Amino acid sequence: MSAFYVLIALLPLLAAIVIALAGHRLGEASRKVGTLAIGTSFGLSVLAFLQLVVSGQPIFIPLYQLLKTGDLTINLALYVDQLSVLVLLLVTGVSFVVHAYSSRYMIGDTRYSRFFALMALFTFAMVTLVMSSNLLMIFICWELMGICSYLLISHQSERKAACNAATKAFLVNAVADVGLLFGLVLTYTTFGTLDIKEILELAPSISGQTINLLSATGGDLQIQTVTLITLFLFAGCAGKSAQIPFHVWLPQAMEAPTPVSALIHAATMVNAGPFLLIRLSPLVMLSPAAMMVIAIVGGTTALFAGIVSLTQTDIKKSLAYSTISQIGFMIMTCGLGAFVAALFHLLAHGLLKGYLFLSTGNQLEAAATHGHSHADGDSGHDKPTWSLHLGALALACVPPVILFSGPYQQLWTAHQSQAAQVVFIVIGLLTVFFTAMYCVRGVTTLFHHNPDQTIKPKFYSRFHLLVVSAGILLLVAALLLLWSWFKPFLMPALGEPYIITTTLWQPISGVSLLVTALIAAACGWAIASVLPTTFNLFSLFPAGVRKRLYVLFLNKFYFDETYDVCVVQPVIRISRWICRVVDDGIVDRVIVQLGRSCVGMAIWIWRTIDVRGIERSAVNAGSRSVALAHWLWTYIDVRPFDSDSNPKPNSAATTDANSDLHDVAARPLQHQLLVQVLWLIVAITFFYWLVLYP
Amino acid sequence: MISLFTDHLLSLIIAVPFIGIAILAFVRDDRLIRRISLACTLVDVALFLLLWIGFDSEQKGMQFVERMQWMPTLKIQYAVGVDGISILLLLLTIVLSPLCILCSWSAVTKHVRAFMMLILLVEGAMIVVFSALDLFLFFMLWEVTMIPMYFLIVLWGGPRRIAAGLKFVLYSLTGSLLLLVGILALYAEGGGTFDIETLSQQSYTPTAQWWMFLAFFLSFAIKLPMLPFHTWLPDAHAEAPTAGSVILAGVLLKMGGYGFLRIGLPMFPDASVQFAPWIIWLSVVGILYGGLMALAQDDIKKLVAYSSISHMGFVTLGIFSFTEQGIQGAILQMFNHGIVTGAIFLCVGQLYERTHSRSINAYGGLHKQMPRFVALFCLFTIASFALPGTGSFIGEFLVLLGAAEVNLIAAFLALGGILLAAAYMLWMLQRVVLGQPATSTAAVLPDLTRRETATLIPLAILVLWVGVFPRPLIHCMDEAVSNVVEMHKGVGKSNAPITSSQTVESPPAKSD
């Protein structure tokens, strides 16, 4: 029965293959194939979810043996536990909605079927990643998602920006994945297996083990093995989830069609990082140092991206930075040890951001432009209507309600250290504050027009607004209510108490903190509404600093430029230099010179030893011997013996011995060759007889 | 009759290309020549499938062995056989040969008969090299592969073909000379036999091992090619005709790696362990160096040639880790590299046939006119930088696992090669396939014909099959590789424990 659930992964794959092979024949019907397959796999995920709720037993489906070499065996299997099934619901659900959405959105696109094939392939990869029981399988899906993302970002490949963004996205991820792959290698050398379940069981036994980094070079640098493994795995997570310093690819990835941004770059793929950390939580928990790094990276990213998001003029980029910020928050939560809260945030954020992107897509279709702030120029005379601001406030309040609700109460009431607790609250409140600000700013500048504007996007009608707001509030309420059920449901999958329960510091109760958070959001809203210029946040600073700060944030801290100047350009320049100087100039030239000097030496030998001299002396010796023979012949008279045999040649020989020898050279070439061959045969026979028959 | 057939299956596979050459000598019509040579290679594919079915993965040692005295006085014999290592390289040779003929179907118009004869000659010679059990036979056919390659480059090559051919031949001759020296030394040391199995069971003094290993190592390193001996490769690859590049990159380079596994490691265990740390570092430097060089190229064929140097670094890295994962990964890497690089050269050849330009900057925006080409080209390109799901990933991953057990830092640095591979391949892809056409000719190129698609499809299937289901390939070389690894286990852990254990064991034997 449980083998049935293989279809959750298999159906999207089959859809991808069918659309890829028969795409040109299917044409616009390919959307039906994709939507149907993913809809079915969503249905199956719901079934799996229900089964897990009822039985509580994880579903395990063995597939086949990928490879077996030496003591390494890799068996592919699907493993669906409480953690996977929740993410599975998110992935298949959002993917289904996005498929339905894009079947209309993408109409008229020349590469319609390619789009759907890749979307289905991506869904397959993400679904399989979530259900993997093996780290290698996770890595395979991880990279498969990366290449799908690459191909979808470059969907409109006529545009140079899209191509650059695609290459950049893949390469930044490739740098991070080097870390992930090395983490895998380290995991294997440490545990001797890549099966997640076995690793997590073995993990406590190696917590004290250290590894010498410099053993190959004879040095000594001991580091805890678990820390090393976790940090390398985390490097991969940071890449896929766009954390500092790997965040630069995500804003550029917004070159992809908007449904792609909604599915891949907001709701699902970028969540793979937190997912992997949660999946390996027992391992991660063993290394406080690594947890610290994770928390710091996450917290920094959350703040940084929140501020940068304020200054962005492209609505999709603004949303991308918001995504980075929210995922930074999840990562930080993981680093603090609250894995359940991180998962909760992951699910809530995935749903919300998917929704935001899809509605942005609608707006963009209407406005046919990405820029929102610059679109309305220096307007400000027109007073914003109350509905607009109310809507903005509603949007601004959603994140704090999610952030500072049930799951997070656990965090500030009970945690390892006071410092971490304070940092958490401060970063949380700041994130909420900035989120409110950019939500308001985005909404007001986008829908607040001056009369000259040709395109006037509308913030729907008031009725729509109310419905949407009510829907969001309902959703949030549902999430809040879910929480009491959520934690016990998830506990078996994580296996360990995830939060230290001793209370250290309890300044304010949960409810009052929620109120504080809402107040922070309202402050953000108020500031953004009162000061609609882009300088609002920085007005606290003196003018010179303000401008500099603004420029700094507008240019995203110059991360892209720094990478370009410090990494990309030097590598290309160095490779060109090596190619010119080392490869052509040294290695190749040495070889060519070697050959040339061999020839030169041969010529030199030819000249100095003077082969012609040898020839001449041979000729001389020959003629001397002939002369000697002649002399002998004159003195020892043998003429009587052959008097009647041909006297004339003999007499000729006596006249000029030299010319006689030159006659030899004048003989036909064939004759000489024949003689040489005969000699060769004699020599070989002799050699054969000498050597082989001793 | 059937037993005659099955007993001499390997010899039949060897004979088919040579018979083909003999038949071609009497045919004048170009179309017929092409068909006959294609038929020959396809017959070989069919025969090889029979061999593959008959091959028993569980069995130790050589299979399908055939021995015949050739020059009894020198103890030279015609001896062939296959084991798990050679059967994969045979598969590679036999799969690539028909594709070489298909890709030159319309590209080669002058001296078609000579061209086809040379291709068949190389195929036959390579099959013998990969199945020879006699060093003299091995050496002779090793030499034979070089000559047709030279003529392929010089007669049908690009504009700088003469220089490239000369360089190739001089390098190869140097390598062969060292190989000959090594083989003769081995003949003298090993008691006057050329039989590979007998020779690898004997032990040699460390000094003799050191010198002989050096000779063999240099010869294989030139063929492979390893770092300082690589400069023949980019020129030869770039100037050779498409079929020549495919054979060169696909199969000929693997003779070096095969040599290490068949001769270097089994015959000189002490010397190879002694040399291993140096070779591992040399491989890592080669991986990074080749990658950097590829990044700097503007010529597609040269780019792929430098990427070969980088990928071959993984092969030596895996082999000299002396672990099962490392060696199996190295063999798999050779196989995959043959398939993938062969395919990329076929693709580049198809582009070259259309525009007569190898420059990356002459293309761009191909995705519009050539969707089928672009799909296949993308697949091979991403396979080249070892994307999981393609065969190359499994090979490189196993190599890394093996290397990490020996030298963690080297394994980490080798990962940089994968990163560089992604960089130069994607950058090339972006400039060739995406964006806007750079020239007016690039804007109107026709998509692949049916014949061209048929050339690439088998390779695409192989790439994905090995990536998703590598188990059969790995299983069939299990025995052969564990044999090699066993041989080194005693040596690698220093000689002291072995002698001490012998002394401990000997007293009870005496008391009994």
CSV table of C-alpha atoms in Angstrom, one decimal, chain B residues 229-452:
chain,number,residue,atom,x,y,z
B,229,PHE,CA,53.3,16.7,-20.8
B,230,HIS,CA,50.0,18.0,-22.0
B,231,THR,CA,50.8,20.5,-24.7
B,232,TRP,CA,50.3,18.1,-27.6
B,233,LEU,CA,46.7,17.6,-26.6
B,234,PRO,CA,45.1,21.0,-27.3
B,235,ASP,CA,46.8,21.3,-30.6
B,236,ALA,CA,46.0,17.8,-31.7
B,237,HIS,CA,42.4,18.1,-30.5
B,238,ALA,CA,41.8,21.4,-32.1
B,239,GLU,CA,43.2,20.5,-35.5
B,240,ALA,CA,42.0,17.0,-35.9
B,241,PRO,CA,38.8,16.3,-37.9
B,242,THR,CA,35.7,15.6,-35.7
B,243,ALA,CA,36.1,11.9,-35.9
B,244,GLY,CA,39.7,12.2,-35.0
B,245,SER,CA,38.9,14.4,-31.9
B,246,VAL,CA,36.3,12.0,-30.8
B,247,ILE,CA,38.7,9.0,-31.0
B,248,LEU,CA,41.5,11.0,-29.5
B,249,ALA,CA,39.6,12.3,-26.5
B,250,GLY,CA,37.2,9.5,-26.2
B,251,VAL,CA,39.4,6.5,-26.3
B,252,LEU,CA,43.1,7.1,-26.9
B,253,LEU,CA,43.7,9.1,-23.7
B,254,LYS,CA,42.2,6.2,-21.8
B,255,MET,CA,45.1,4.0,-22.9
B,256,GLY,CA,47.2,5.9,-20.3
B,257,GLY,CA,44.8,5.3,-17.5
B,258,TYR,CA,44.4,1.7,-18.6
B,259,GLY,CA,48.2,1.3,-18.6
B,260,PHE,CA,48.4,2.4,-15.0
B,261,LEU,CA,45.8,-0.1,-13.9
B,262,ARG,CA,47.0,-3.0,-16.0
B,263,ILE,CA,50.8,-2.6,-15.7
B,264,GLY,CA,51.8,0.3,-13.4
B,265,LEU,CA,49.9,-0.8,-10.2
B,266,PRO,CA,50.0,-4.6,-10.4
B,267,MET,CA,53.6,-5.0,-11.4
B,268,PHE,CA,55.2,-2.3,-9.3
B,269,PRO,CA,53.3,-2.1,-6.0
B,270,ASP,CA,56.1,-0.7,-4.0
B,271,ALA,CA,57.2,1.9,-6.5
B,272,SER,CA,53.6,3.0,-7.1
B,273,VAL,CA,53.0,3.5,-3.4
B,274,GLN,CA,56.2,5.4,-3.2
B,275,PHE,CA,55.3,7.7,-6.0
B,276,ALA,CA,51.6,8.0,-5.1
B,277,PRO,CA,51.8,11.2,-2.9
B,278,TRP,CA,53.6,13.1,-5.7
B,279,ILE,CA,51.2,11.8,-8.3
B,280,ILE,CA,48.2,12.8,-6.2
B,281,TRP,CA,49.5,16.4,-5.9
B,282,LEU,CA,50.4,16.5,-9.6
B,283,SER,CA,46.8,15.3,-10.4
B,284,VAL,CA,45.3,18.0,-8.2
B,285,VAL,CA,47.5,20.7,-9.8
B,286,GLY,CA,46.5,19.3,-13.2
B,287,ILE,CA,42.8,19.4,-12.4
B,288,LEU,CA,43.0,23.1,-11.4
B,289,TYR,CA,45.4,24.0,-14.1
B,290,GLY,CA,43.3,22.4,-16.9
B,291,GLY,CA,40.2,24.1,-15.5
B,292,LEU,CA,41.9,27.5,-15.5
B,293,MET,CA,43.3,27.0,-19.0
B,294,ALA,CA,39.8,26.1,-20.3
B,295,LEU,CA,38.5,29.3,-18.8
B,296,ALA,CA,40.9,31.3,-21.0
B,297,GLN,CA,40.1,29.7,-24.3
B,298,ASP,CA,38.1,31.2,-27.2
B,299,ASP,CA,38.2,28.1,-29.3
B,300,ILE,CA,35.5,25.6,-28.4
B,301,LYS,CA,37.7,22.6,-29.3
B,302,LYS,CA,40.6,23.9,-27.3
B,303,LEU,CA,38.3,24.5,-24.4
B,304,VAL,CA,37.1,20.9,-24.4
B,305,ALA,CA,40.7,19.7,-24.8
B,306,TYR,CA,41.9,21.6,-21.7
B,307,SER,CA,38.8,20.3,-19.8
B,308,SER,CA,40.0,16.8,-20.7
B,309,ILE,CA,43.3,17.5,-18.9
B,310,SER,CA,41.3,18.5,-15.9
B,311,HIS,CA,39.1,15.4,-16.0
B,312,MET,CA,42.1,13.1,-16.5
B,313,GLY,CA,43.5,14.5,-13.3
B,314,PHE,CA,40.5,12.9,-11.6
B,315,VAL,CA,41.5,9.6,-13.1
B,316,THR,CA,45.0,9.6,-11.8
B,317,LEU,CA,43.8,11.0,-8.4
B,318,GLY,CA,41.4,8.1,-8.1
B,319,ILE,CA,43.9,5.4,-9.3
B,320,PHE,CA,46.6,6.5,-6.9
B,321,SER,CA,44.4,6.6,-3.9
B,322,PHE,CA,44.6,2.8,-4.0
B,323,THR,CA,41.0,2.5,-2.6
B,324,GLU,CA,38.2,0.6,-4.2
B,325,GLN,CA,36.0,3.7,-4.5
B,326,GLY,CA,38.9,5.7,-6.0
B,327,ILE,CA,39.8,3.2,-8.6
B,328,GLN,CA,36.3,2.3,-9.6
B,329,GLY,CA,35.5,6.0,-9.8
B,330,ALA,CA,38.6,6.5,-12.0
B,331,ILE,CA,37.5,3.8,-14.4
B,332,LEU,CA,34.0,5.1,-14.4
B,333,GLN,CA,35.4,8.6,-15.0
B,334,MET,CA,37.3,7.4,-18.0
B,335,PHE,CA,34.2,5.8,-19.4
B,336,ASN,CA,32.0,8.8,-18.8
B,337,HIS,CA,34.6,11.2,-20.0
B,338,GLY,CA,34.9,9.2,-23.2
B,339,ILE,CA,31.1,9.4,-23.7
B,340,VAL,CA,30.6,13.0,-22.8
B,341,THR,CA,33.7,14.5,-24.4
B,342,GLY,CA,33.1,12.4,-27.5
B,343,ALA,CA,29.6,13.8,-27.6
B,344,ILE,CA,30.7,17.4,-27.1
B,345,PHE,CA,33.2,17.0,-30.0
B,346,LEU,CA,30.4,15.6,-32.1
B,347,CYS,CA,28.3,18.6,-31.3
B,348,VAL,CA,31.1,21.0,-32.1
B,349,GLY,CA,31.8,19.1,-35.3
B,350,GLN,CA,28.2,19.6,-36.3
B,351,LEU,CA,28.5,23.3,-35.7
B,352,TYR,CA,31.8,23.4,-37.5
B,353,GLU,CA,30.3,21.7,-40.5
B,354,ARG,CA,27.7,24.5,-40.7
B,355,THR,CA,29.9,27.6,-40.2
B,356,HIS,CA,33.5,26.4,-40.4
B,357,SER,CA,34.4,28.3,-37.3
B,358,ARG,CA,35.5,27.0,-33.9
B,359,SER,CA,35.5,30.4,-32.2
B,360,ILE,CA,33.0,30.7,-29.3
B,361,ASN,CA,32.4,34.3,-30.3
B,362,ALA,CA,31.1,33.4,-33.7
B,363,TYR,CA,27.9,31.8,-32.3
B,364,GLY,CA,25.2,32.9,-29.9
B,365,GLY,CA,21.5,32.6,-29.8
B,366,LEU,CA,21.4,29.1,-31.2
B,367,HIS,CA,18.4,28.2,-29.1
B,368,LYS,CA,16.0,29.7,-31.6
B,369,GLN,CA,16.9,27.9,-34.8
B,370,MET,CA,18.4,24.7,-33.3
B,371,PRO,CA,16.2,23.7,-30.3
B,372,ARG,CA,17.1,20.0,-30.8
B,373,PHE,CA,20.8,20.7,-31.0
B,374,VAL,CA,20.7,23.0,-28.0
B,375,ALA,CA,18.8,20.4,-25.8
B,376,LEU,CA,21.4,17.7,-26.5
B,377,PHE,CA,24.4,20.1,-26.3
B,378,CYS,CA,23.1,21.4,-22.9
B,379,LEU,CA,22.8,17.8,-21.7
B,380,PHE,CA,26.4,16.9,-22.6
B,381,THR,CA,27.7,20.2,-21.3
B,382,ILE,CA,26.1,19.8,-17.9
B,383,ALA,CA,27.2,16.2,-17.8
B,384,SER,CA,30.7,17.5,-18.4
B,385,PHE,CA,30.8,19.4,-15.2
B,386,ALA,CA,29.5,16.4,-13.3
B,387,LEU,CA,25.9,17.4,-12.6
B,388,PRO,CA,24.3,14.7,-10.4
B,389,GLY,CA,22.1,12.5,-12.4
B,390,THR,CA,24.7,12.2,-15.2
B,391,GLY,CA,27.3,9.5,-15.2
B,392,SER,CA,30.3,11.9,-14.6
B,393,PHE,CA,29.0,12.7,-11.2
B,394,ILE,CA,29.1,9.1,-9.9
B,395,GLY,CA,32.7,8.8,-11.2
B,396,GLU,CA,34.0,12.0,-9.7
B,397,PHE,CA,32.1,11.5,-6.5
B,398,LEU,CA,33.7,8.0,-6.0
B,399,VAL,CA,37.1,9.5,-6.9
B,400,LEU,CA,36.7,12.1,-4.2
B,401,LEU,CA,35.6,9.6,-1.7
B,402,GLY,CA,38.7,7.5,-2.4
B,403,ALA,CA,41.0,10.5,-2.4
B,404,ALA,CA,39.6,11.8,0.9
B,405,GLU,CA,40.6,8.6,2.6
B,406,VAL,CA,44.2,9.3,1.6
B,407,ASN,CA,44.5,13.0,1.5
B,408,LEU,CA,41.7,15.3,2.7
B,409,ILE,CA,43.2,18.5,1.5
B,410,ALA,CA,43.9,17.2,-2.0
B,411,ALA,CA,40.3,16.0,-2.2
B,412,PHE,CA,39.1,19.4,-1.2
B,413,LEU,CA,41.2,21.2,-3.8
B,414,ALA,CA,40.1,18.8,-6.5
B,415,LEU,CA,36.5,20.0,-5.8
B,416,GLY,CA,37.7,23.3,-7.2
B,417,GLY,CA,38.0,21.5,-10.5
B,418,ILE,CA,34.3,20.7,-10.5
B,419,LEU,CA,33.6,24.4,-9.8
B,420,LEU,CA,35.9,25.6,-12.6
B,421,ALA,CA,34.3,23.1,-14.9
B,422,ALA,CA,30.9,24.6,-14.2
B,423,ALA,CA,32.3,28.0,-14.8
B,424,TYR,CA,33.9,27.4,-18.2
B,425,MET,CA,31.2,25.2,-19.5
B,426,LEU,CA,28.3,27.5,-18.5
B,427,TRP,CA,30.2,30.5,-19.7
B,428,MET,CA,30.7,28.8,-23.0
B,429,LEU,CA,27.1,27.7,-23.1
B,430,GLN,CA,26.0,31.2,-22.5
B,431,ARG,CA,28.1,32.6,-25.3
B,432,VAL,CA,27.2,29.9,-27.8
B,433,VAL,CA,23.6,29.0,-27.1
B,434,LEU,CA,21.9,31.9,-25.3
B,435,GLY,CA,21.5,35.5,-26.0
B,436,GLN,CA,21.5,37.0,-29.5
B,437,PRO,CA,23.3,35.7,-32.5
B,438,ALA,CA,26.8,37.2,-32.8
B,439,THR,CA,27.0,36.9,-36.6
B,440,SER,CA,24.6,36.8,-39.4
B,441,THR,CA,25.5,33.2,-40.2
B,442,ALA,CA,24.8,32.1,-36.7
B,443,ALA,CA,21.3,33.4,-37.0
B,444,VAL,CA,20.2,31.1,-39.8
B,445,LEU,CA,21.7,27.8,-39.0
B,446,PRO,CA,19.6,24.8,-39.7
B,447,ASP,CA,18.7,22.3,-36.9
B,448,LEU,CA,20.1,18.8,-36.7
B,449,THR,CA,19.3,16.4,-39.4
B,450,ARG,CA,18.0,12.9,-38.6
B,451,ARG,CA,21.5,11.4,-39.0
B,452,GLU,CA,23.1,13.9,-36.7
